[in-house]
Coordinates of C-alpha atoms and ligand atoms in Angstrom, one line a residue:
X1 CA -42.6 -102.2 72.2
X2 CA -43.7 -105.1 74.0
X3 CA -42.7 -109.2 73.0
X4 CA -45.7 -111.2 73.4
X5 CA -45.7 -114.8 72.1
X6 CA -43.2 -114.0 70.1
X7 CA -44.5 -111.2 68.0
X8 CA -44.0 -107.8 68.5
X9 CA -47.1 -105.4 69.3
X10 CA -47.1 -101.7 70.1
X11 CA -47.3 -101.1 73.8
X12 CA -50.7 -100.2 74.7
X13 CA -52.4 -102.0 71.7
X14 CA -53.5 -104.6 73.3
X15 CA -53.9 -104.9 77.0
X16 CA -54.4 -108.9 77.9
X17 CA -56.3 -109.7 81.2
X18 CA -53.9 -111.9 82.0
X19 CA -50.3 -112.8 80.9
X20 CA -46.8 -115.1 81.8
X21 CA -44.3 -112.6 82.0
X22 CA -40.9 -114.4 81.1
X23 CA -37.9 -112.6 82.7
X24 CA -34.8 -113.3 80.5
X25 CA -32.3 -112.4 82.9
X26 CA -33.5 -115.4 85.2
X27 CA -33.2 -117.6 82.2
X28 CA -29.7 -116.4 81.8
X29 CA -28.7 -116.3 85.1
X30 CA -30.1 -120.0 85.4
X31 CA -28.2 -121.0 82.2
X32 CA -24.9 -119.4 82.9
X33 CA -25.1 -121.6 86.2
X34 CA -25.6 -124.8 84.7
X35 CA -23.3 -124.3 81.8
X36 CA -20.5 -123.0 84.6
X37 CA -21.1 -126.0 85.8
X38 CA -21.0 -128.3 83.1
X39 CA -17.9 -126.7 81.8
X40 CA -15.9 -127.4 84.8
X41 CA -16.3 -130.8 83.6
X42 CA -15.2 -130.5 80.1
X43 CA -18.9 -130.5 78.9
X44 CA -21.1 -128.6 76.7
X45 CA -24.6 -127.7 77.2
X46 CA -27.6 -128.3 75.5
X47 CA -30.6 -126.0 76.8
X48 CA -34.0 -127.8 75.9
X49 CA -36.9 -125.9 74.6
X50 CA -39.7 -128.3 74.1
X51 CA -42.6 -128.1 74.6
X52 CA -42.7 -123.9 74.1
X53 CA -40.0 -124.1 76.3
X54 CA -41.7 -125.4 79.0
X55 CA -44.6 -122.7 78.4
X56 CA -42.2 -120.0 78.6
X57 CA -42.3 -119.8 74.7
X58 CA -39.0 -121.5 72.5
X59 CA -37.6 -118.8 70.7
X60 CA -36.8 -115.8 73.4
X61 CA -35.7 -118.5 75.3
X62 CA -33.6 -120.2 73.2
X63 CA -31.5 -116.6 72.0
X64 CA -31.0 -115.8 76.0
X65 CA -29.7 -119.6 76.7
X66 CA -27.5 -119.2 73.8
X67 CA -25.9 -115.5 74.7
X68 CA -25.4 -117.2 78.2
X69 CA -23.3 -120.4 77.5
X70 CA -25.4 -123.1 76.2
X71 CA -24.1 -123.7 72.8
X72 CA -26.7 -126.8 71.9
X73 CA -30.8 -127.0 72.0
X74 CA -32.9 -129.7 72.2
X75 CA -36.6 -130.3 71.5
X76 CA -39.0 -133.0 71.1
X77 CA -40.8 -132.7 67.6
X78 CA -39.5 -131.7 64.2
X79 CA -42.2 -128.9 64.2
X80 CA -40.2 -127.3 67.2
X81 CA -36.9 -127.6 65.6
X82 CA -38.3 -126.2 62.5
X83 CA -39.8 -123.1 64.3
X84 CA -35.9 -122.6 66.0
X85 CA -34.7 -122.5 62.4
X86 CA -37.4 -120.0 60.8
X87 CA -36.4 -117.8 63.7
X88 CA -33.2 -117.9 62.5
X89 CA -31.2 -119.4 65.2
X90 CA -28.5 -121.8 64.1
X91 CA -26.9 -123.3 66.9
X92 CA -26.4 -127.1 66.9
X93 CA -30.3 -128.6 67.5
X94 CA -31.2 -132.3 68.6
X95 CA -35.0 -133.7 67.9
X96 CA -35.8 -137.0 69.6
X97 CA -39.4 -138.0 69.2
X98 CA -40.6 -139.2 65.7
X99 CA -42.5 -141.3 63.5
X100 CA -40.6 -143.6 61.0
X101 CA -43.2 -142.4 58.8
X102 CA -41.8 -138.6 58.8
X103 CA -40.0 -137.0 55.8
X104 CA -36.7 -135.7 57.2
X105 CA -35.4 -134.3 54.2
X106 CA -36.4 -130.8 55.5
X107 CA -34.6 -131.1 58.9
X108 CA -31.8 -132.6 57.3
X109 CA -31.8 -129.6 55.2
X110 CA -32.2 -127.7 57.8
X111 CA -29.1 -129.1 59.8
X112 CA -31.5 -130.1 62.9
X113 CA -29.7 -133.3 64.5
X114 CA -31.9 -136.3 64.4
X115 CA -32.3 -138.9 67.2
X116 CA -32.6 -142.2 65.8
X117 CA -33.8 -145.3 68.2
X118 CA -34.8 -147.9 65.9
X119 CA -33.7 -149.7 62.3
X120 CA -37.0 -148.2 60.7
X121 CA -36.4 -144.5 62.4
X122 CA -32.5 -144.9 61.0
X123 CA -33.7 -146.0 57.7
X124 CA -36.4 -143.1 57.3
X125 CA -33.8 -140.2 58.2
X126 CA -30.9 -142.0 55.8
X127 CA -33.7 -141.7 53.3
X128 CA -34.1 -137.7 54.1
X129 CA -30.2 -137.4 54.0
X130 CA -30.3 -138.7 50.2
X131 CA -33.3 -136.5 48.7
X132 CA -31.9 -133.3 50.7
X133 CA -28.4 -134.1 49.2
X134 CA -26.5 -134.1 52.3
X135 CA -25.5 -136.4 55.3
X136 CA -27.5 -136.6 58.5
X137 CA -26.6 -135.9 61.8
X138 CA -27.9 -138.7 64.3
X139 CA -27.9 -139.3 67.8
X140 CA -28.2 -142.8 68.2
X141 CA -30.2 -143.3 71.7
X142 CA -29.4 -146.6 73.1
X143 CA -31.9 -147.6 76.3
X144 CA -30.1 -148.4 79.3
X145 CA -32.9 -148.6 81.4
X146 CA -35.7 -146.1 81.5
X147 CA -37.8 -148.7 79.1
X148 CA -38.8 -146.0 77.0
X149 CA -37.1 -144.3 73.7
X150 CA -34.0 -146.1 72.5
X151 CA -32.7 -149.1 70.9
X152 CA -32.4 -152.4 73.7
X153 CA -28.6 -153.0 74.7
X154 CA -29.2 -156.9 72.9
X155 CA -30.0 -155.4 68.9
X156 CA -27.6 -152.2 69.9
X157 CA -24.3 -153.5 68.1
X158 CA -26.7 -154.6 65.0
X159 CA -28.0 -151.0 65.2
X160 CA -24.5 -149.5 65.1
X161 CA -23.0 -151.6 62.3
X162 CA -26.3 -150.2 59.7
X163 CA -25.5 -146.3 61.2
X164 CA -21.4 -146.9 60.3
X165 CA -22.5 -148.5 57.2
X166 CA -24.6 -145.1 56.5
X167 CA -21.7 -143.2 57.3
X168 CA -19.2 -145.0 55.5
X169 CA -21.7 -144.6 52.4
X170 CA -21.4 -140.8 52.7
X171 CA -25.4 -140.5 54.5
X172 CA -24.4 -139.7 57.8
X173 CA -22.8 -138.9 60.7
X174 CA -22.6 -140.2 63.8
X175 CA -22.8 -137.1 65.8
X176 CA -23.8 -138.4 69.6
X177 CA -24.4 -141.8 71.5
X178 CA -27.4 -140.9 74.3
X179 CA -29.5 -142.2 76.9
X180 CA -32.1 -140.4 79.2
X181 CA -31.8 -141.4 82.9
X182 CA -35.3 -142.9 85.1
X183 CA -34.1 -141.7 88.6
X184 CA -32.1 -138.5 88.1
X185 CA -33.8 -136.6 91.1
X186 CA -32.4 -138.9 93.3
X187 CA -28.9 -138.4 92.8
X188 CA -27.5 -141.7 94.9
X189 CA -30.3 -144.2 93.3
X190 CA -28.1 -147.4 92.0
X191 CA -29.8 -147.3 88.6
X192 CA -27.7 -144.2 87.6
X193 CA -24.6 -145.8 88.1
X194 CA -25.8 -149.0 86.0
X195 CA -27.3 -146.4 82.8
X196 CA -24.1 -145.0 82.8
X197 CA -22.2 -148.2 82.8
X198 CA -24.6 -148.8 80.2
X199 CA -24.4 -145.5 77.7
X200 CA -20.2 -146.1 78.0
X201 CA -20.8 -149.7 76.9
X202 CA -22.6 -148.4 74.1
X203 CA -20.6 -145.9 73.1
X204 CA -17.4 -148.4 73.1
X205 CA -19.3 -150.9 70.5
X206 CA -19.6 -147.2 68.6
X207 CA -16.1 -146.7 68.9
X208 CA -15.1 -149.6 68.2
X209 CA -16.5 -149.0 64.7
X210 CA -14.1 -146.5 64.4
X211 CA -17.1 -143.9 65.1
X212 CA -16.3 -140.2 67.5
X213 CA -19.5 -139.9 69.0
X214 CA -20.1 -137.2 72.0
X215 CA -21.9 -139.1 74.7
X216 CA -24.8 -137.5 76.5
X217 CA -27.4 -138.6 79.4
X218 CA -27.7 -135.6 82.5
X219 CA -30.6 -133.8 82.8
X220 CA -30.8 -131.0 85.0
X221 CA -31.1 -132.7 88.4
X222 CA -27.6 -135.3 87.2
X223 CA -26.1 -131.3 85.9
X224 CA -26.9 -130.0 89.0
X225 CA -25.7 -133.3 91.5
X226 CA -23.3 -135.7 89.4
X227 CA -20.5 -134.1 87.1
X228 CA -19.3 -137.5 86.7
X229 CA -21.9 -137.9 85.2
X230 CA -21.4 -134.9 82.4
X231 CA -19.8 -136.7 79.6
X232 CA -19.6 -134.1 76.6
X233 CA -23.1 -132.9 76.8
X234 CA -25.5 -132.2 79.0
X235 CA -29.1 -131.8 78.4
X236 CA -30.8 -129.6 80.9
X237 CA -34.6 -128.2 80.7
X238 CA -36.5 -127.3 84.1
X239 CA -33.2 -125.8 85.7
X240 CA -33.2 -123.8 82.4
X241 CA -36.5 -121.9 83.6
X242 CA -35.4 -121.6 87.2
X243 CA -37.5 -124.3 88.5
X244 CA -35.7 -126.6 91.6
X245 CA -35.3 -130.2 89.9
X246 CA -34.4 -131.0 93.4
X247 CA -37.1 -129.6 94.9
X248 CA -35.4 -127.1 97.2
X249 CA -37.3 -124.1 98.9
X250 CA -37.0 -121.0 96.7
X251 CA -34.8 -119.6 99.6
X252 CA -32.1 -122.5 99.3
X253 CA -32.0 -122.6 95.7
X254 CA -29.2 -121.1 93.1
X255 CA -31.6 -121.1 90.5
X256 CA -34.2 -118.0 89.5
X257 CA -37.7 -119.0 88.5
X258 CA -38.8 -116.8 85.2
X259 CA -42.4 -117.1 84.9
X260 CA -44.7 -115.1 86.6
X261 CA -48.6 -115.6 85.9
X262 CA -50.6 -112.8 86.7
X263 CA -54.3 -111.1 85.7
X264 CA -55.9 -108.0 86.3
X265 CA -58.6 -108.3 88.7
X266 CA -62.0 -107.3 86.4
X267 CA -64.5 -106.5 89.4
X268 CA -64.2 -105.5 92.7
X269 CA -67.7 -105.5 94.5
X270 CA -69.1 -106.0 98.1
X271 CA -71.7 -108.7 98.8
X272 CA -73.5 -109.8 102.1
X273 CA -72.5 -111.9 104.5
X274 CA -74.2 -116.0 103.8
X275 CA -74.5 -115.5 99.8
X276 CA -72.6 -118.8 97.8
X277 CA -69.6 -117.9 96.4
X278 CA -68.4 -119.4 92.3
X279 CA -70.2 -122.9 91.0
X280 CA -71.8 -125.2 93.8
X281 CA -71.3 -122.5 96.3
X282 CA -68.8 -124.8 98.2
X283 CA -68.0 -121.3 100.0
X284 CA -70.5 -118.9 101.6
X285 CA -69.6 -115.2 102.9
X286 CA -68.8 -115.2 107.0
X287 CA -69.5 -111.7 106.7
X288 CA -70.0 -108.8 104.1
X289 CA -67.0 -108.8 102.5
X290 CA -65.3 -107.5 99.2
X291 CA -64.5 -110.2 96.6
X292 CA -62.6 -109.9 93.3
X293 CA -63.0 -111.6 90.2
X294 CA -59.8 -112.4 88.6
X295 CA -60.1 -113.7 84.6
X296 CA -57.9 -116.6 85.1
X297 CA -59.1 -120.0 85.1
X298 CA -59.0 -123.5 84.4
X299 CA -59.0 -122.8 80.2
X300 CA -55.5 -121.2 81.1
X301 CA -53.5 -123.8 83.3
X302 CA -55.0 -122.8 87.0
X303 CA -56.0 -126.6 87.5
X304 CA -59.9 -126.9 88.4
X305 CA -58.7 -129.0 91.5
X306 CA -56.1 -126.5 92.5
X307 CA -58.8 -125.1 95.3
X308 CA -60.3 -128.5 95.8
X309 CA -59.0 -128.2 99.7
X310 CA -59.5 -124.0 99.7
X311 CA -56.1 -123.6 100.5
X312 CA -55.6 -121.6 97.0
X313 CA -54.1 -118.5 97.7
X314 CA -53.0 -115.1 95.5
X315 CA -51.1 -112.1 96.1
X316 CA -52.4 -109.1 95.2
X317 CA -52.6 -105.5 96.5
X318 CA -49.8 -105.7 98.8
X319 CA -50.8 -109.2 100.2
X320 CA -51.6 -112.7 99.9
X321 CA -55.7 -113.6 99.6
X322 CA -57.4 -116.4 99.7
X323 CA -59.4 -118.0 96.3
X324 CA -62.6 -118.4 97.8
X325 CA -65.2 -121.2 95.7
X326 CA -64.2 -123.6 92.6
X327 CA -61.5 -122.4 89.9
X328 CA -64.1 -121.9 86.9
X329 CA -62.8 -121.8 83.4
X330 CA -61.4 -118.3 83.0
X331 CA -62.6 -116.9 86.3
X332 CA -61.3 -117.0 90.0
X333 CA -62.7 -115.1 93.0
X334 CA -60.3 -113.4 95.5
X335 CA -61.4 -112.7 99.2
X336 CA -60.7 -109.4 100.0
X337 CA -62.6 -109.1 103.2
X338 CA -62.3 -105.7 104.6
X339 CA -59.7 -104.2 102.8
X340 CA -61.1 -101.4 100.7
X341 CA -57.7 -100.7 99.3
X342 CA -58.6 -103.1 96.1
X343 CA -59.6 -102.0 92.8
X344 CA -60.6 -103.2 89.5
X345 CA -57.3 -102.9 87.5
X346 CA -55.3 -104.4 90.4
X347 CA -52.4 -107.0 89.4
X348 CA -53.5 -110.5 91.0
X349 CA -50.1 -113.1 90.8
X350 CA -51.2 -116.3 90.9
X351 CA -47.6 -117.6 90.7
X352 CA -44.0 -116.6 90.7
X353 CA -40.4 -116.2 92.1
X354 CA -42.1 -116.3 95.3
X355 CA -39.7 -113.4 96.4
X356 CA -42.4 -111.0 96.9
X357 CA -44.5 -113.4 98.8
X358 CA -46.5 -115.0 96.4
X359 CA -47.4 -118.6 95.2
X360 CA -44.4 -120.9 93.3
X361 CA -45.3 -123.0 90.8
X362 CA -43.6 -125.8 93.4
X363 CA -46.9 -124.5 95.9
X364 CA -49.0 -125.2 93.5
X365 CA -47.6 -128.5 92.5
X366 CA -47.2 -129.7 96.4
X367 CA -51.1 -128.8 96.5
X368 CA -51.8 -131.1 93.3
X369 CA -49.7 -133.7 94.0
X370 CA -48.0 -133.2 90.6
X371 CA -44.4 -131.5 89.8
X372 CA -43.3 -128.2 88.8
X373 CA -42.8 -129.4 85.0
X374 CA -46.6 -130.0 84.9
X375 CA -47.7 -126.4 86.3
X376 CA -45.4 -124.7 84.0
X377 CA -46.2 -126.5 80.6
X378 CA -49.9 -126.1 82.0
X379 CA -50.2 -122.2 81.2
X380 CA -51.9 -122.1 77.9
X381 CA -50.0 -119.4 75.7
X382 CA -52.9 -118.7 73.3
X383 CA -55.0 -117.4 76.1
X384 CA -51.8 -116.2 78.4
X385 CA -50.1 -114.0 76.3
X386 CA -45.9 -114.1 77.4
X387 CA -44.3 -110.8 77.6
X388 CA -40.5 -111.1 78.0
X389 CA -38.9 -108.5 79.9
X390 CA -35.6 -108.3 80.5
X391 CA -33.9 -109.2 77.1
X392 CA -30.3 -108.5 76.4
X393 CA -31.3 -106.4 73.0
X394 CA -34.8 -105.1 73.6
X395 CA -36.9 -102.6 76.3
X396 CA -39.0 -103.9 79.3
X397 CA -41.9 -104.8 78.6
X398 CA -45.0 -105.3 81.1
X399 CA -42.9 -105.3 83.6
X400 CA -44.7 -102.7 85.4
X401 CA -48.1 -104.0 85.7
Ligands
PLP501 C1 -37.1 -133.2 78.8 C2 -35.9 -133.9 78.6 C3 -34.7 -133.4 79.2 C4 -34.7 -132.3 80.2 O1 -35.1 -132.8 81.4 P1 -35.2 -131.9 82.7 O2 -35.5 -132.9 83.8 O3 -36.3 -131.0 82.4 O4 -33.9 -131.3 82.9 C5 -33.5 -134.1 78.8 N1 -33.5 -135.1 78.0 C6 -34.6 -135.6 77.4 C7 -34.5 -136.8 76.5 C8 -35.9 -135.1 77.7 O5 -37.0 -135.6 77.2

């Protein structure tokens, strides 16, 4: 049986033409680190999931972070707590981003901490604590400094007098105090010390309201470069998946990447030399030559401008090729050039671990001026199936191909 997306299919049922295969064990591996480290600072570790974990997909990823020594998850959006929940996983579970408009009851129900960073937001979630019957469990974000979620330092001891009133009133508790930091890739930036100085301050008006609150703010790059900056909690995601928040070479980092996107190449066909190659024939055969048409495209997360400079490259059969033409919506075209070793069939990786030579997702952001977060989040799971391999309780799947 083979995972894919989160449901599981016979093997051989379906045979995609392209998928992300997840490896668990790199997830793990990548967990155990950070929570190793965080640990040797007294701290806890939340593993965050949004966003499909990152395009990796939530749930497998969730269960291997767990089993390897993150004992929290985060996510964005009540929908993605919810889906944690229907899977069945009940570790502790922090949402952050929501409308005051929202019915919490259900994730109050549901036990899913709730981030609060505003009277209205507090308000709406005390409101879901009284129709489900049971107090909340709030985070109260305070900003100290990124200017984005969060409640300004000046109406902050305001703030914390209406959550101790809630608590004192039986609604809630006053789980965390939290913050989210604006320059944590660069470890030495003055503006971490000052968010810090910041979240403490916050957390003392807390305290001093006779309120126990854990204190969170590191992301992976502050888990990975300032334990002092650990607190209780920390709140890694990128690192989670493997992917360098510092931006190391593969080679120099500790951490595994566990996405690899690959296709089977559909055609494999010889055409003369001076024929236009994909839309606007921005590349013409030197020579005759052997191309390969690889069902992968912009319609997936292969960004249209990711060949803008021809420099796009896959490995397949053996080596790395050249993209030749424009990325088209769910179609690349591989160089081949001489080689008559390539068949239809053939595995194409567009990008992986990079230890067997091909692309990283951190190529393919240096070539797109973007970051690693973007390229991974990219991959669209509806038309990239995941297949996890790997897992602790279940047989390879895919790995082969
Ligand atoms: C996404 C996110 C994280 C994880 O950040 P990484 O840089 O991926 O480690 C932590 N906290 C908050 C509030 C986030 O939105």
């Amino acid at each position: 049986m083979v995972e894919q997306s989160g449901t599981t299919v016979p093997a051989g049922a379906v045979s995609p033409l392209a998928e992300a295969v997840v490896d668990l064990s790199a997830i793990r591996h990548n967990v155990a680190l950070l929570s190793g480290a965080a640990a040797a600072s007294g701290a806890q570790t939340m593993a965050v999931v949004k966003a499909e974990g990152y395009g990796h997909g939530a749930v497998p990823v969730a269960r291997a972070a767990l089993a390897a020594g993150a004992s929290w998850l985060g996510v964005c959006t009540l929908d993605e707590a919810m889906e944690l929940r229907a899977a069945g996983i009940t570790a502790p579970l922090l949402s952050w981003l929501h409308l005051s408009g929202q019915d919490f009851a259900p994730a109050v129900a549901a036990d899913v901490d709730l981030s609060v960073a505003s009277p209205a937001h507090l308000a709406a979630v005390l409101d879901g604590a009284r129709r489900a019957g049971r107090p909340a469990r709030l985070h109260l974000k305070i900003d100290t400094g990124l200017s984005r979620n969060g409640v300004q330092p000046r109406e902050w001891p305001d703030f914390v007098d209406e959550a101790a009133k809630a608590v004192a009133d039986g609604l809630a508790e006053v789980v965390g105090v939290w913050s989210h930091l604006a320059h944590a890739d660069a470890p030495h930036h003055p503006t971490l010390d000052r968010q810090a100085a910041r979240l403490n301050a916050a957390w003392q008006v807390a305290r001093d309201r006779g309120l126990h609150p854990l204190r969170h703010l590191a992301n992976s790059a502050a888990t990975l470069t300032r334990p002092d900056l650990h607190f209780e909690l920390v709140r890694p995601g990128i690192a989670v998946y493997g992917l360098d928040p510092l931006d190391r070479p593969a080679a120099e980092s500790p951490l595994r990447p566990a996405m690899t996107l690959r296709a089977r190449v559909v055609l494999v066909k010889r055409v003369p030399a001076g024929e236009g190659v994909s839309y606007g024939h921005e590349w013409t055969t030197p020579a005759e030559t052997t191309l390969a048409v690889v069902p992968l495209g912009y319609a997936d997360g292969v960004p249209r401008r990711l060949n803008f400079r021809g420099r796009m490259r896959v490995w397949l059969a053996g080596k790395s090729r050249p993209v030749v033409g424009r990325v088209c919506m769910d179609q690349i075209v591989v160089d081949c050039g001489q080689d008559d070793g390539v068949r239809e069939g053939d595995v194409a990786v567009l990008f992986g671990s990079g230890e067997r030579g091909e692309p990283t997702a951190q190529d393919w952001a240096d070539e797109l001026g973007t970051i690693h977060y973007e390229v991974a989040t990219g991959v669209h799971g509806r038309r990239v199936p995941r297949t996890f391999v790997n897992g602790a309780d279940e047989a390879d799947g895919g790995a082969a191909w």
